[in-house]
PDB file of C-alpha atoms in Angstrom:
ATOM      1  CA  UNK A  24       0.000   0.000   0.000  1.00 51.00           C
ATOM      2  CA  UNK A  25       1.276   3.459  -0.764  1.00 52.00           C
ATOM      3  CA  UNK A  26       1.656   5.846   1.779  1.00 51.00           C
ATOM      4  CA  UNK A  27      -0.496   8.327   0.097  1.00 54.00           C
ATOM      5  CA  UNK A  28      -3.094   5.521   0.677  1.00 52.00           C
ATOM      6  CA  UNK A  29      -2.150   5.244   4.332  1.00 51.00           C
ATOM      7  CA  UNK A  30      -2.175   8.998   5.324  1.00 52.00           C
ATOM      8  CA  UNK A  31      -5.981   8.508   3.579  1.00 51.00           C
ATOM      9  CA  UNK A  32      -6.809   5.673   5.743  1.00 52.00           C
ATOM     10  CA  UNK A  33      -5.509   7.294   9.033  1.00 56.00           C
ATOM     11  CA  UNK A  34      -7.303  10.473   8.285  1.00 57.00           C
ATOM     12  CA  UNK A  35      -5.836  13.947   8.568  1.00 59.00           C
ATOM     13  CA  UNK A  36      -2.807  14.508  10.605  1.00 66.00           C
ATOM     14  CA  UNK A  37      -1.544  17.732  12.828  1.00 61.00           C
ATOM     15  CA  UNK A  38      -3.518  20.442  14.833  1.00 66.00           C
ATOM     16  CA  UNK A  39      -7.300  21.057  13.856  1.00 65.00           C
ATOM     17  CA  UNK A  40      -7.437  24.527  11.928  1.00 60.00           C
ATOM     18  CA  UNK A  41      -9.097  27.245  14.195  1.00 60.00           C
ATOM     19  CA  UNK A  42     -11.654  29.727  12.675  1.00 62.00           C
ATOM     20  CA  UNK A  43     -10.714  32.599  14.486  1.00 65.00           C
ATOM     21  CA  UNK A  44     -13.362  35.085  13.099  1.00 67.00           C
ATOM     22  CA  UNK A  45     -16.185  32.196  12.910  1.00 74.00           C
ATOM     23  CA  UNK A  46     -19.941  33.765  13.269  1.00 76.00           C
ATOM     24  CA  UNK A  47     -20.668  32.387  16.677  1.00 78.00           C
ATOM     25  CA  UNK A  48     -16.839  33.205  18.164  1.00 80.00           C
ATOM     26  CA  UNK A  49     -18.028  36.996  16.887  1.00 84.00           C
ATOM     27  CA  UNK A  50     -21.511  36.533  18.340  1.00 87.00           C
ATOM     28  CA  UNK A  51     -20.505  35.213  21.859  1.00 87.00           C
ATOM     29  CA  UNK A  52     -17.237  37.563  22.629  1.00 86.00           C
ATOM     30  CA  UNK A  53     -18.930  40.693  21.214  1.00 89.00           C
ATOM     31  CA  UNK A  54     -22.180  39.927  23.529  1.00 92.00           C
ATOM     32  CA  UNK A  55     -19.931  39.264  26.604  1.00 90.00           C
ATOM     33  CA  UNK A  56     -17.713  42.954  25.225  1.00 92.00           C
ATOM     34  CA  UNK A  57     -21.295  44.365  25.620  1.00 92.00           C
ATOM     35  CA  UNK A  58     -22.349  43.316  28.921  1.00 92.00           C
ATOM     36  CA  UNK A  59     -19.401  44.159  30.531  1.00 90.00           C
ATOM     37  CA  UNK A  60     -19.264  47.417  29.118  1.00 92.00           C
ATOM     38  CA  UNK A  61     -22.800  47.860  30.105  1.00 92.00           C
ATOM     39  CA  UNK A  62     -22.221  47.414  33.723  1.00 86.00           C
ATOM     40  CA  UNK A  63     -18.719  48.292  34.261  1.00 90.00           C
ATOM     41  CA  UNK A  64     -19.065  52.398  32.684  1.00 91.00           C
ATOM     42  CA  UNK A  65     -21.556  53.047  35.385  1.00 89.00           C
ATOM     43  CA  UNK A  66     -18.930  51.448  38.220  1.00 89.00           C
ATOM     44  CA  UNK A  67     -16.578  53.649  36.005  1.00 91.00           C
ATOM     45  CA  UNK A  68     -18.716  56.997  36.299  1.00 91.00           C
ATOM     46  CA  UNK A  69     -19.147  56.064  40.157  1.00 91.00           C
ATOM     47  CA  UNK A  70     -15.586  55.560  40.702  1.00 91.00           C
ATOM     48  CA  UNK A  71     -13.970  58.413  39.487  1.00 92.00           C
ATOM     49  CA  UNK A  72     -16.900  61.357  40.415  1.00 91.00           C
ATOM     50  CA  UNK A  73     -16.226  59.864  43.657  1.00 90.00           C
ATOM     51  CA  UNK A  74     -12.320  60.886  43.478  1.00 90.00           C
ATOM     52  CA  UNK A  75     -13.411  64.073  42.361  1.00 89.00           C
ATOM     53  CA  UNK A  76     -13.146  67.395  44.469  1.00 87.00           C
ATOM     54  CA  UNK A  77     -16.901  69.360  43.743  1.00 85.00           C
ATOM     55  CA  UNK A  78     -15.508  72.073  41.935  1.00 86.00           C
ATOM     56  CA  UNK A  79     -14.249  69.847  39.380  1.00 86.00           C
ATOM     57  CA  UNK A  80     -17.564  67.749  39.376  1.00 85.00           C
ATOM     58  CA  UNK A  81     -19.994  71.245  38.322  1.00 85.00           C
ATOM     59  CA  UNK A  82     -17.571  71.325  35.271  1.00 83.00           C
ATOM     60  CA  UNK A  83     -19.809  68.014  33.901  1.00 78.00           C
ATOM     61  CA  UNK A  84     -17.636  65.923  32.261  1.00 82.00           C
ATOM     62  CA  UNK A  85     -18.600  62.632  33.896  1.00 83.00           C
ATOM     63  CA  UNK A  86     -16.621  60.310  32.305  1.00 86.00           C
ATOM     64  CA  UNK A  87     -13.124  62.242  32.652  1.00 85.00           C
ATOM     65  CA  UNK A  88     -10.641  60.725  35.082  1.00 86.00           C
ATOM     66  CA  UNK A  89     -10.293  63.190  38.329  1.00 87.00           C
ATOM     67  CA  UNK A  90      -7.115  65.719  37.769  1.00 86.00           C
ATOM     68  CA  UNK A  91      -6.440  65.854  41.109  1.00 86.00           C
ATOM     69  CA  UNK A  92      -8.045  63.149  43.081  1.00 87.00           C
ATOM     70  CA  UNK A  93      -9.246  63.470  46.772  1.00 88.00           C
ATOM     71  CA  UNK A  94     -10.828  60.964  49.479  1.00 90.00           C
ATOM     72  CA  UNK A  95     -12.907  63.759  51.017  1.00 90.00           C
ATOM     73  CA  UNK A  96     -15.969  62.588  49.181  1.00 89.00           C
ATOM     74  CA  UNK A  97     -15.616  59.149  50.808  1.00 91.00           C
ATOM     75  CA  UNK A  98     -14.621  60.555  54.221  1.00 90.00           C
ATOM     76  CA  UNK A  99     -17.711  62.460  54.343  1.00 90.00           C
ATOM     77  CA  UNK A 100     -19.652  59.756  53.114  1.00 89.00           C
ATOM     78  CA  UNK A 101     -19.034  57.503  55.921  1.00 91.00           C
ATOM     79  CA  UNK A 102     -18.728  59.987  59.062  1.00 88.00           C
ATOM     80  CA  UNK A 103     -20.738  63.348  58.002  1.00 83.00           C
ATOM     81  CA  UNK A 104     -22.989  62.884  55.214  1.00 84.00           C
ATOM     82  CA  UNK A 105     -26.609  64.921  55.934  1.00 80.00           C
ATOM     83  CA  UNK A 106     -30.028  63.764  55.536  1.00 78.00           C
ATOM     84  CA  UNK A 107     -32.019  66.610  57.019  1.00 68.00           C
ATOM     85  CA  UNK A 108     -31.420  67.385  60.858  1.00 68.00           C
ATOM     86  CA  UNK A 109     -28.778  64.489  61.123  1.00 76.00           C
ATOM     87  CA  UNK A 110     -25.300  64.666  59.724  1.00 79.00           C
ATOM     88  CA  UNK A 111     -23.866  61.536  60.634  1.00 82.00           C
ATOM     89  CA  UNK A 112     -23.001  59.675  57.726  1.00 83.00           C
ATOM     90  CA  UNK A 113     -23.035  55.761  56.911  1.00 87.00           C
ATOM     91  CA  UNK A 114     -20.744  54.473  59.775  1.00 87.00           C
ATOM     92  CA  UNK A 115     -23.361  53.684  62.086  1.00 86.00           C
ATOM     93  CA  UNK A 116     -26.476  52.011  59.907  1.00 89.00           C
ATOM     94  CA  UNK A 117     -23.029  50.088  58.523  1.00 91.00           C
ATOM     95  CA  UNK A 118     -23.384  48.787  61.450  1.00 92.00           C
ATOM     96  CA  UNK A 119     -27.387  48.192  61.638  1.00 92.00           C
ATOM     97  CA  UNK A 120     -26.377  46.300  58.820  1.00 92.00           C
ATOM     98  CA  UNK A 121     -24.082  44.043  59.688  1.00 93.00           C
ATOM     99  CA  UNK A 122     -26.090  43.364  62.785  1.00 93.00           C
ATOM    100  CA  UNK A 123     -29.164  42.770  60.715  1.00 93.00           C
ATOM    101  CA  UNK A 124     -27.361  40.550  58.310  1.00 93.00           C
ATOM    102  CA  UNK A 125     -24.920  38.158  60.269  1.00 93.00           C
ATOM    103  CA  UNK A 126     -27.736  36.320  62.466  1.00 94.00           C
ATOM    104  CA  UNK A 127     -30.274  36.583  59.909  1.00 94.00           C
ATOM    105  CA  UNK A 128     -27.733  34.732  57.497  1.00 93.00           C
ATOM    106  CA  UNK A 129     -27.297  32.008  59.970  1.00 94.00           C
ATOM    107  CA  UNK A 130     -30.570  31.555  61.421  1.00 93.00           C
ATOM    108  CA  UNK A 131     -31.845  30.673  57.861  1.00 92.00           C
ATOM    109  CA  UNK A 132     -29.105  29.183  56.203  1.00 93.00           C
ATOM    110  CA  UNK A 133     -29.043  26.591  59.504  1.00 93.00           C
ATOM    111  CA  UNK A 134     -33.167  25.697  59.300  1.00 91.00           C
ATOM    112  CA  UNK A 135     -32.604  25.591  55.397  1.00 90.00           C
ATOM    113  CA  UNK A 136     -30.237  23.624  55.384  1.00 91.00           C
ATOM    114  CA  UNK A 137     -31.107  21.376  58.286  1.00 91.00           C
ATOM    115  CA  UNK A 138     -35.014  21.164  56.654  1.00 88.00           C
ATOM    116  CA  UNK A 139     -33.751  20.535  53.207  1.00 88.00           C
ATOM    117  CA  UNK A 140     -31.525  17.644  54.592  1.00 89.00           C
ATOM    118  CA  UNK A 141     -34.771  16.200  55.948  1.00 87.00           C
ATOM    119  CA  UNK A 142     -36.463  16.563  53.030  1.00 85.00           C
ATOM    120  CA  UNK A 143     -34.031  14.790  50.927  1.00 84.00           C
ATOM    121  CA  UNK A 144     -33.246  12.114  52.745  1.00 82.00           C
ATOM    122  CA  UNK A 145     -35.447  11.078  55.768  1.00 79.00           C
ATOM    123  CA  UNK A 146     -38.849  11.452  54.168  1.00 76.00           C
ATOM    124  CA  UNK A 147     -41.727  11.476  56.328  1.00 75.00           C
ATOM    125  CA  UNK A 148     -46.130  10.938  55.998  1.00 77.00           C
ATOM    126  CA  UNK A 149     -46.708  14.475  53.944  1.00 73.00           C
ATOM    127  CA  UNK A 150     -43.537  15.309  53.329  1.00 73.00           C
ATOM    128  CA  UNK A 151     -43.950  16.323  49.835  1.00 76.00           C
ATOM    129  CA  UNK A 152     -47.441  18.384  51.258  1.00 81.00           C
ATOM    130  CA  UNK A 153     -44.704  20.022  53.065  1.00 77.00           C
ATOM    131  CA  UNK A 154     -42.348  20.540  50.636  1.00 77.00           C
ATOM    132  CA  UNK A 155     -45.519  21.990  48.233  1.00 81.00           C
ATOM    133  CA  UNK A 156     -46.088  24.487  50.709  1.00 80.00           C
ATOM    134  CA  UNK A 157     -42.608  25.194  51.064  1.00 76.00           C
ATOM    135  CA  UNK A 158     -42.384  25.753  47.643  1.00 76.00           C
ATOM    136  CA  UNK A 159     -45.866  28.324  47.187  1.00 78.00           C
ATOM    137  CA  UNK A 160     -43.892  30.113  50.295  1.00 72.00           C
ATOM    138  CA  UNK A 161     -40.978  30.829  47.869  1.00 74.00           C
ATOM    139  CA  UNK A 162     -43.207  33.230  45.306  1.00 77.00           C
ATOM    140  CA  UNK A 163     -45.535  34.716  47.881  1.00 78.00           C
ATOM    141  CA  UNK A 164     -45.147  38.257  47.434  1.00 80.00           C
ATOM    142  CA  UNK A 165     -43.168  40.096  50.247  1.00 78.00           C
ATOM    143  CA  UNK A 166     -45.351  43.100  50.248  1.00 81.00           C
ATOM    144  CA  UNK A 167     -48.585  40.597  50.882  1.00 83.00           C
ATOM    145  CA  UNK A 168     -47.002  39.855  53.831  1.00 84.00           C
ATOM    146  CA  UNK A 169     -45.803  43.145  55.338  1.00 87.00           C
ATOM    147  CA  UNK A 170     -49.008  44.661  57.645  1.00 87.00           C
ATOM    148  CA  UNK A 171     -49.258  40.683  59.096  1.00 88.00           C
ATOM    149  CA  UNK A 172     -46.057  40.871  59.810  1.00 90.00           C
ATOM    150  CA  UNK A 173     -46.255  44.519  61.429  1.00 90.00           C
ATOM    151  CA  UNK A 174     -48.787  43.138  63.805  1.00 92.00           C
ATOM    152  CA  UNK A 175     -46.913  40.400  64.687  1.00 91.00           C
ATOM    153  CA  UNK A 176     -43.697  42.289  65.764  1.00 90.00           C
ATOM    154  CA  UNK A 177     -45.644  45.088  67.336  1.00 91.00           C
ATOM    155  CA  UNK A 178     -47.430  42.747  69.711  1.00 91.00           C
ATOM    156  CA  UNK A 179     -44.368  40.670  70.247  1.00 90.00           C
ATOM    157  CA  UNK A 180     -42.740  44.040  71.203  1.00 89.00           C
ATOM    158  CA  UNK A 181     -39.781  43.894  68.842  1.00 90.00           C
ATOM    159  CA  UNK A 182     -41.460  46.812  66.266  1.00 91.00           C
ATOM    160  CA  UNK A 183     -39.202  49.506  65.540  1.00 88.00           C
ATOM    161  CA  UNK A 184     -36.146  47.246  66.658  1.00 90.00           C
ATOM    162  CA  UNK A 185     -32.978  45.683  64.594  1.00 92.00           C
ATOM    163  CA  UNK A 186     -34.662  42.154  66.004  1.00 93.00           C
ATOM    164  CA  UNK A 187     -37.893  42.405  64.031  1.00 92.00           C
ATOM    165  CA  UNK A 188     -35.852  43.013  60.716  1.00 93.00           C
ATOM    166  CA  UNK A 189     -33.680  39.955  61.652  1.00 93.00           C
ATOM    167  CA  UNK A 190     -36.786  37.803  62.559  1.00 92.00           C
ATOM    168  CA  UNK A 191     -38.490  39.011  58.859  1.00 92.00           C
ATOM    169  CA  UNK A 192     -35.539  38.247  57.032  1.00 92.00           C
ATOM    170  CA  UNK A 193     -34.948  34.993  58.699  1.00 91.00           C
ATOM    171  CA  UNK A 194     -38.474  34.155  57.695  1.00 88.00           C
ATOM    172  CA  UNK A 195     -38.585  34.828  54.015  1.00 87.00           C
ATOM    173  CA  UNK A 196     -34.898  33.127  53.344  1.00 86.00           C
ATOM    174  CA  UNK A 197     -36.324  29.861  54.491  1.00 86.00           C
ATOM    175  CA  UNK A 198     -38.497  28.309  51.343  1.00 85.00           C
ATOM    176  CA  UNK A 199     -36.094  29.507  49.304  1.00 86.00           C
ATOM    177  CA  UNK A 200     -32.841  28.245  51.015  1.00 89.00           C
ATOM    178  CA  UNK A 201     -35.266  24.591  51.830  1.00 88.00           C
ATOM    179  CA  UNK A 202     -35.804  24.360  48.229  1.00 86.00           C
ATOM    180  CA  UNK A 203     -32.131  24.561  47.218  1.00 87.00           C
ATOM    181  CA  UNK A 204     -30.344  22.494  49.964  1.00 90.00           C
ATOM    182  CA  UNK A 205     -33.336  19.759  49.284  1.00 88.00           C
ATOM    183  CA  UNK A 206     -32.108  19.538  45.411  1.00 86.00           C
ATOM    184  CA  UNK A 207     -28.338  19.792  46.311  1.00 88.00           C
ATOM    185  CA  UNK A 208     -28.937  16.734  48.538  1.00 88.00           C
ATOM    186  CA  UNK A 209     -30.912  14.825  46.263  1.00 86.00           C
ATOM    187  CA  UNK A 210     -27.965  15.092  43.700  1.00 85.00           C
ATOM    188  CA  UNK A 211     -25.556  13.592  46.316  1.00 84.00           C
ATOM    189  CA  UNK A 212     -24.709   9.595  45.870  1.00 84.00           C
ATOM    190  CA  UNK A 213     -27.992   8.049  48.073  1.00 84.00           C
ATOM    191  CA  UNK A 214     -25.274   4.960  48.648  1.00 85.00           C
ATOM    192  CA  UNK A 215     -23.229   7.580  51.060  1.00 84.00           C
ATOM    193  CA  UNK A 216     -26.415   8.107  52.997  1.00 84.00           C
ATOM    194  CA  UNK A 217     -27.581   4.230  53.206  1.00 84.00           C
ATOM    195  CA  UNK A 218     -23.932   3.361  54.072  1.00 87.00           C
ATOM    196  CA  UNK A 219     -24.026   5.727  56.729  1.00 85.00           C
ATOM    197  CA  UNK A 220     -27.024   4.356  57.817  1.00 85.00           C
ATOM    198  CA  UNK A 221     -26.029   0.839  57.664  1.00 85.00           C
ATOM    199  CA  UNK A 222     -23.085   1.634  60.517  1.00 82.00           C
ATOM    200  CA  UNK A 223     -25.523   3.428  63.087  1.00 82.00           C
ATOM    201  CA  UNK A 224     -24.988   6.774  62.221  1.00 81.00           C
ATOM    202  CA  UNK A 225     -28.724   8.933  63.229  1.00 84.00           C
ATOM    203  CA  UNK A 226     -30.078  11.604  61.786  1.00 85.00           C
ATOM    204  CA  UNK A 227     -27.196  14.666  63.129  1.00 89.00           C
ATOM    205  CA  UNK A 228     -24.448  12.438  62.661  1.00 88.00           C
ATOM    206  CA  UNK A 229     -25.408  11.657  59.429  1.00 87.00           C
ATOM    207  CA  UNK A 230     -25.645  15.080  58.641  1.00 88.00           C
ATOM    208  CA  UNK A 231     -23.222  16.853  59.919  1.00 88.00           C
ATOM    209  CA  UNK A 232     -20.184  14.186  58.985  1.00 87.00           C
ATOM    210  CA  UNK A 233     -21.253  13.112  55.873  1.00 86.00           C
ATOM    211  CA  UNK A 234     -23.586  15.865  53.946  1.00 87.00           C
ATOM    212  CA  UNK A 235     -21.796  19.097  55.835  1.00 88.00           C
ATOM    213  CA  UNK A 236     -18.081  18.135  54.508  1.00 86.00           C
ATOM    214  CA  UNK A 237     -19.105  18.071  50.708  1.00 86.00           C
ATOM    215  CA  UNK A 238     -21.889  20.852  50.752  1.00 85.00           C
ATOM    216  CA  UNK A 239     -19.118  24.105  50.410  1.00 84.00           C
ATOM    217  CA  UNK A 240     -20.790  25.097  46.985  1.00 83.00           C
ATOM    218  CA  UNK A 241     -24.751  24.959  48.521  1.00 87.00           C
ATOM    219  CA  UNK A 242     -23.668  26.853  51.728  1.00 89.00           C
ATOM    220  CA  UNK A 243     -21.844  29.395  49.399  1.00 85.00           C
ATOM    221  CA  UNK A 244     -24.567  29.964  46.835  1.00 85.00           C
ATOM    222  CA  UNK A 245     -26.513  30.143  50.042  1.00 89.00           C
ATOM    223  CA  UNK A 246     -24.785  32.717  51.928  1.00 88.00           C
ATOM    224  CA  UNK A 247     -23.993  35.270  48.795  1.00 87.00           C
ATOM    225  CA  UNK A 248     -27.509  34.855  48.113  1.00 88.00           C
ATOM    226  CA  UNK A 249     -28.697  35.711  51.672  1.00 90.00           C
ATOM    227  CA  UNK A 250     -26.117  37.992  52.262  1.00 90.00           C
ATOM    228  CA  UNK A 251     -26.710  40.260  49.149  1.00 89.00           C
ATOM    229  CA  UNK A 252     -30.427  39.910  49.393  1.00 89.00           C
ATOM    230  CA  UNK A 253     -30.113  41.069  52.983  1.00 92.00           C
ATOM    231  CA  UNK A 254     -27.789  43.923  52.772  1.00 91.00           C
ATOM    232  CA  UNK A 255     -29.226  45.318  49.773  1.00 90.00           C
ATOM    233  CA  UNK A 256     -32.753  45.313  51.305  1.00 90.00           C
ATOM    234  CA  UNK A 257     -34.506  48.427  51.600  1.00 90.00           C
ATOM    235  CA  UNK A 258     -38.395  47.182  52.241  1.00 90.00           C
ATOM    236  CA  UNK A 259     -38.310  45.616  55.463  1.00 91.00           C
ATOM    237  CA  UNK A 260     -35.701  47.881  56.856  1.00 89.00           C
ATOM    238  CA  UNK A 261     -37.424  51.135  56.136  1.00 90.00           C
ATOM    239  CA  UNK A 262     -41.029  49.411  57.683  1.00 90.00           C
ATOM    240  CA  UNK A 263     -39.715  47.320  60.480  1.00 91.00           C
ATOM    241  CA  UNK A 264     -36.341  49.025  61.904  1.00 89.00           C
ATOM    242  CA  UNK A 265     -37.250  52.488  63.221  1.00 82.00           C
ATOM    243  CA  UNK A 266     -35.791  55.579  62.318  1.00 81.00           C
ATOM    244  CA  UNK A 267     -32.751  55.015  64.496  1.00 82.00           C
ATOM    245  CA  UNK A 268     -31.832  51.506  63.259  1.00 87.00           C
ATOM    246  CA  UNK A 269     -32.299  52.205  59.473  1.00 90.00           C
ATOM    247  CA  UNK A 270     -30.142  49.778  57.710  1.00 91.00           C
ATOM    248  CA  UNK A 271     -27.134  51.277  54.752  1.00 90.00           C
ATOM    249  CA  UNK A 272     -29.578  51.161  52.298  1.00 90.00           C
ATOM    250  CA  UNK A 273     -32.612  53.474  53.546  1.00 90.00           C
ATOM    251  CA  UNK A 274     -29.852  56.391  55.031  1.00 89.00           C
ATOM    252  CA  UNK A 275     -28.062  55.888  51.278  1.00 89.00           C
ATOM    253  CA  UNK A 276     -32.009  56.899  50.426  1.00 88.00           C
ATOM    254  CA  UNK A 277     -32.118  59.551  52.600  1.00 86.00           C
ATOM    255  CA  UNK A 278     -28.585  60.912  51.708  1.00 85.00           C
ATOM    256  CA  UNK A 279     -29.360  60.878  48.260  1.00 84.00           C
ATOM    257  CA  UNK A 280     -32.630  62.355  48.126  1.00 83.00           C
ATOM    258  CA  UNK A 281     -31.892  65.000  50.680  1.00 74.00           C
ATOM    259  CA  UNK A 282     -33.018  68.037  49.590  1.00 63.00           C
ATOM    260  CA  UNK A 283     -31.249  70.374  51.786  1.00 69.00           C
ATOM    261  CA  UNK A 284     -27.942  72.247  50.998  1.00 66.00           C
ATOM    262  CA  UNK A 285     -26.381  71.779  48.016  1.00 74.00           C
ATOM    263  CA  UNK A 286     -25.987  68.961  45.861  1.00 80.00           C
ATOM    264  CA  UNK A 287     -22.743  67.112  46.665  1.00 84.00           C
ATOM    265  CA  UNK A 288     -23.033  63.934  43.635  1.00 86.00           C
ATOM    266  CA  UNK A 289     -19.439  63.202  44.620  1.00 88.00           C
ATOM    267  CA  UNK A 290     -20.357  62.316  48.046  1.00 89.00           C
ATOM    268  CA  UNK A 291     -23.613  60.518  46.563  1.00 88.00           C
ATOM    269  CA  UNK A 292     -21.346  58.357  44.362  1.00 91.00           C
ATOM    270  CA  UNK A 293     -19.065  57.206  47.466  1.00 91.00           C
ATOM    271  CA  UNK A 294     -22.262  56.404  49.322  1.00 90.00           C
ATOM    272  CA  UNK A 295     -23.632  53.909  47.136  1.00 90.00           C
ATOM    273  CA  UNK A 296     -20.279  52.740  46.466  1.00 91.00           C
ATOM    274  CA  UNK A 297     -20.301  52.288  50.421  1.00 90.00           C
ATOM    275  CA  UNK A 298     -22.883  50.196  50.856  1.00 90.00           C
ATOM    276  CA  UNK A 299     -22.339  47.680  47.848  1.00 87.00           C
ATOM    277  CA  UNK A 300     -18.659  46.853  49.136  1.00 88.00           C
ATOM    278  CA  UNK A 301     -20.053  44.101  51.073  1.00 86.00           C
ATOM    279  CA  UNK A 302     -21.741  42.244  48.435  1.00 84.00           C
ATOM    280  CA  UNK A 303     -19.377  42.459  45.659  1.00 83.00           C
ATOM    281  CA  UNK A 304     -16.122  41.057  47.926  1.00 85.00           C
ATOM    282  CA  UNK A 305     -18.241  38.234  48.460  1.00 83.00           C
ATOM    283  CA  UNK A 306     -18.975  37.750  44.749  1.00 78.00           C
ATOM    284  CA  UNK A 307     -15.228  38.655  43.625  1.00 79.00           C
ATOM    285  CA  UNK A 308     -14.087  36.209  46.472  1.00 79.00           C
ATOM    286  CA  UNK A 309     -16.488  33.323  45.965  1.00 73.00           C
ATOM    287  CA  UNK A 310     -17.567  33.217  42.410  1.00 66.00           C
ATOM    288  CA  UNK A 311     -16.790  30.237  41.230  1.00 68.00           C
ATOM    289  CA  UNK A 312     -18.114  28.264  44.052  1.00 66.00           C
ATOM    290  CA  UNK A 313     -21.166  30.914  43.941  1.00 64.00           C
ATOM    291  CA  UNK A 314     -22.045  28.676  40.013  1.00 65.00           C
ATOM    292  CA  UNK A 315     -21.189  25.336  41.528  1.00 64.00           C
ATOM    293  CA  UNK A 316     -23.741  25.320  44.096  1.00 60.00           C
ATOM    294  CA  UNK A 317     -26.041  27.126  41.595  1.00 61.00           C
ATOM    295  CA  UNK A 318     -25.341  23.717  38.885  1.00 61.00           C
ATOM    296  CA  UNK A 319     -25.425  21.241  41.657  1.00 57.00           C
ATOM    297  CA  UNK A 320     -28.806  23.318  43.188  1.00 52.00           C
ATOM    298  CA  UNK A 321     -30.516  23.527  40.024  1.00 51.00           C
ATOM    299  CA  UNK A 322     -30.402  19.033  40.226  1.00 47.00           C
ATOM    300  CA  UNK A 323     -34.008  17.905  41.113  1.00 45.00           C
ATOM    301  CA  UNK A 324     -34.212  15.171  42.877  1.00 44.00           C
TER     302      UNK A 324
END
């Protein structure tokens, strides 16, 4: 046989030509060129009107980069900012917010999690009834909810505190967080659970040494969901927290709609930059753990 016949028999040889220019290659890359720009020129406009003295801000030229760039925007932001009578800035509904967010985070990641395990895995008489229920909770409408909810604080005696915010929020992250740790367990191996089962191990045992140690992706997904949800709120914290417990987002409100003394859009623009710190370190730091849990979540079992 010649080897002209034998390079014909063995098919083609060396690397696979690339279409670098191919109609989809364009299609994808200049959508994803797109969205980016689309979201990072605000960021842009943000950033650099917040490095900008006010002075050079009247001048109007958003998008130019600061000549001489200044933090006194962002120092004012966070200690002195005015909303009316009250110059006190963002530092202390920070706070509010962290408070508000950190036990309302855990309270409802723990029954979610702990609920969705059950679900999963030790099914009980009406269990999917349950889960049904669980699962109409998840689209309810917040605002449906709100004057039950003001009635129940107020005669609990929490109204107007930091703990009725907490208790609402803890509340409404439940279905949701049930729903997803229920189909991230059902997508684990059932054979880990029987063996488990098979050598003693009960119900909390099971749980937290087998299903805790591989469930980093669900509990991530969970928190960045929680936490951004949380912090970012403005509804339940402007109705349930009081005037003096107002979380970042209702004073950023207040800061940026006051209508008293002039203008300052440079302060504005470190506000809001501010208050969405939180949430974007946690997507920057957990992002590809954040679409894990979200492909392992999205499993139903």
């Amino acid at each position: 046989m010649s080897a002209t016949a034998i390079d014909i028999a063995d098919g083609p040889r060396g690397p696979r030509p690339i279409r670098r220019f191919a109609p989809s290659t364009i299609i994808i890359y200049g959508t994803l060129i797109f969205a980016a720009i689309y979201y990072l020129v605000p960021l842009y406009v943000m950033v650099v009107t917040s490095l900008k003295g006010l002075p050079e801000v009247r001048l109007g030229n958003i998008f130019a980069p600061p000549v001489e760039i200044t933090f006194e925007a962002w120092d004012k932001a966070w200690n002195s900012a005015c909303t009316g009578l009250y110059c006190e800035g963002m530092k202390t509904h920070f706070w509010n917010s962290v408070i508000i967010t950190v036990p309302s985070v855990i309270v409802s990641i723990a029954i979610g999690s702990v609920s969705g395990y059950a679900l999963a895995n030790w099914r009980f008489k009406g269990s999917e009834f349950f889960f049904t229920i669980l699962l109409v909770g998840s689209f309810i409408p917040y605002q449906v909810m709100i004057y039950p909810l003001v009635i129940v604080t107020r005669e609990m005696g929490i109204y107007g505190t930091l703990w009725a915010v907490i208790m609402v929020h803890s509340i409404f992250g439940m279905p949701l967080l049930t729903l997803l740790f229920r189909n991230y367990f059902a997508s684990l191996p059932v054979d880990l659970f029987k063996a488990a089962r098979i050598d003693g191990a009960g119900f909390w045992a099971i749980f937290l040494r087998v299903m805790l140690p591989m469930s980093l992706p669900i509990f991530t997904v969970a928190i960045i969901l929680q936490v951004t949800g949380i912090w970012n709120d403005f509804l339940f914290g402007v109705v349930f927290a009081g005037p003096t417990n107002y979380p970042m987002t209702v004073q950023l409100n207040n800061i940026v709609n006051s209508i008293q003394g002039v203008r300052e859009y440079n302060v504005n623009m470190a506000a809001t930059i501010i208050t969405g710190l939180v949430p974007l370190t946690i997507y920057f730091i957990s992002g590809r753990l954040f679409v894990r849990g979200i492909a392992a979540g999205a499993v139903k079992g």
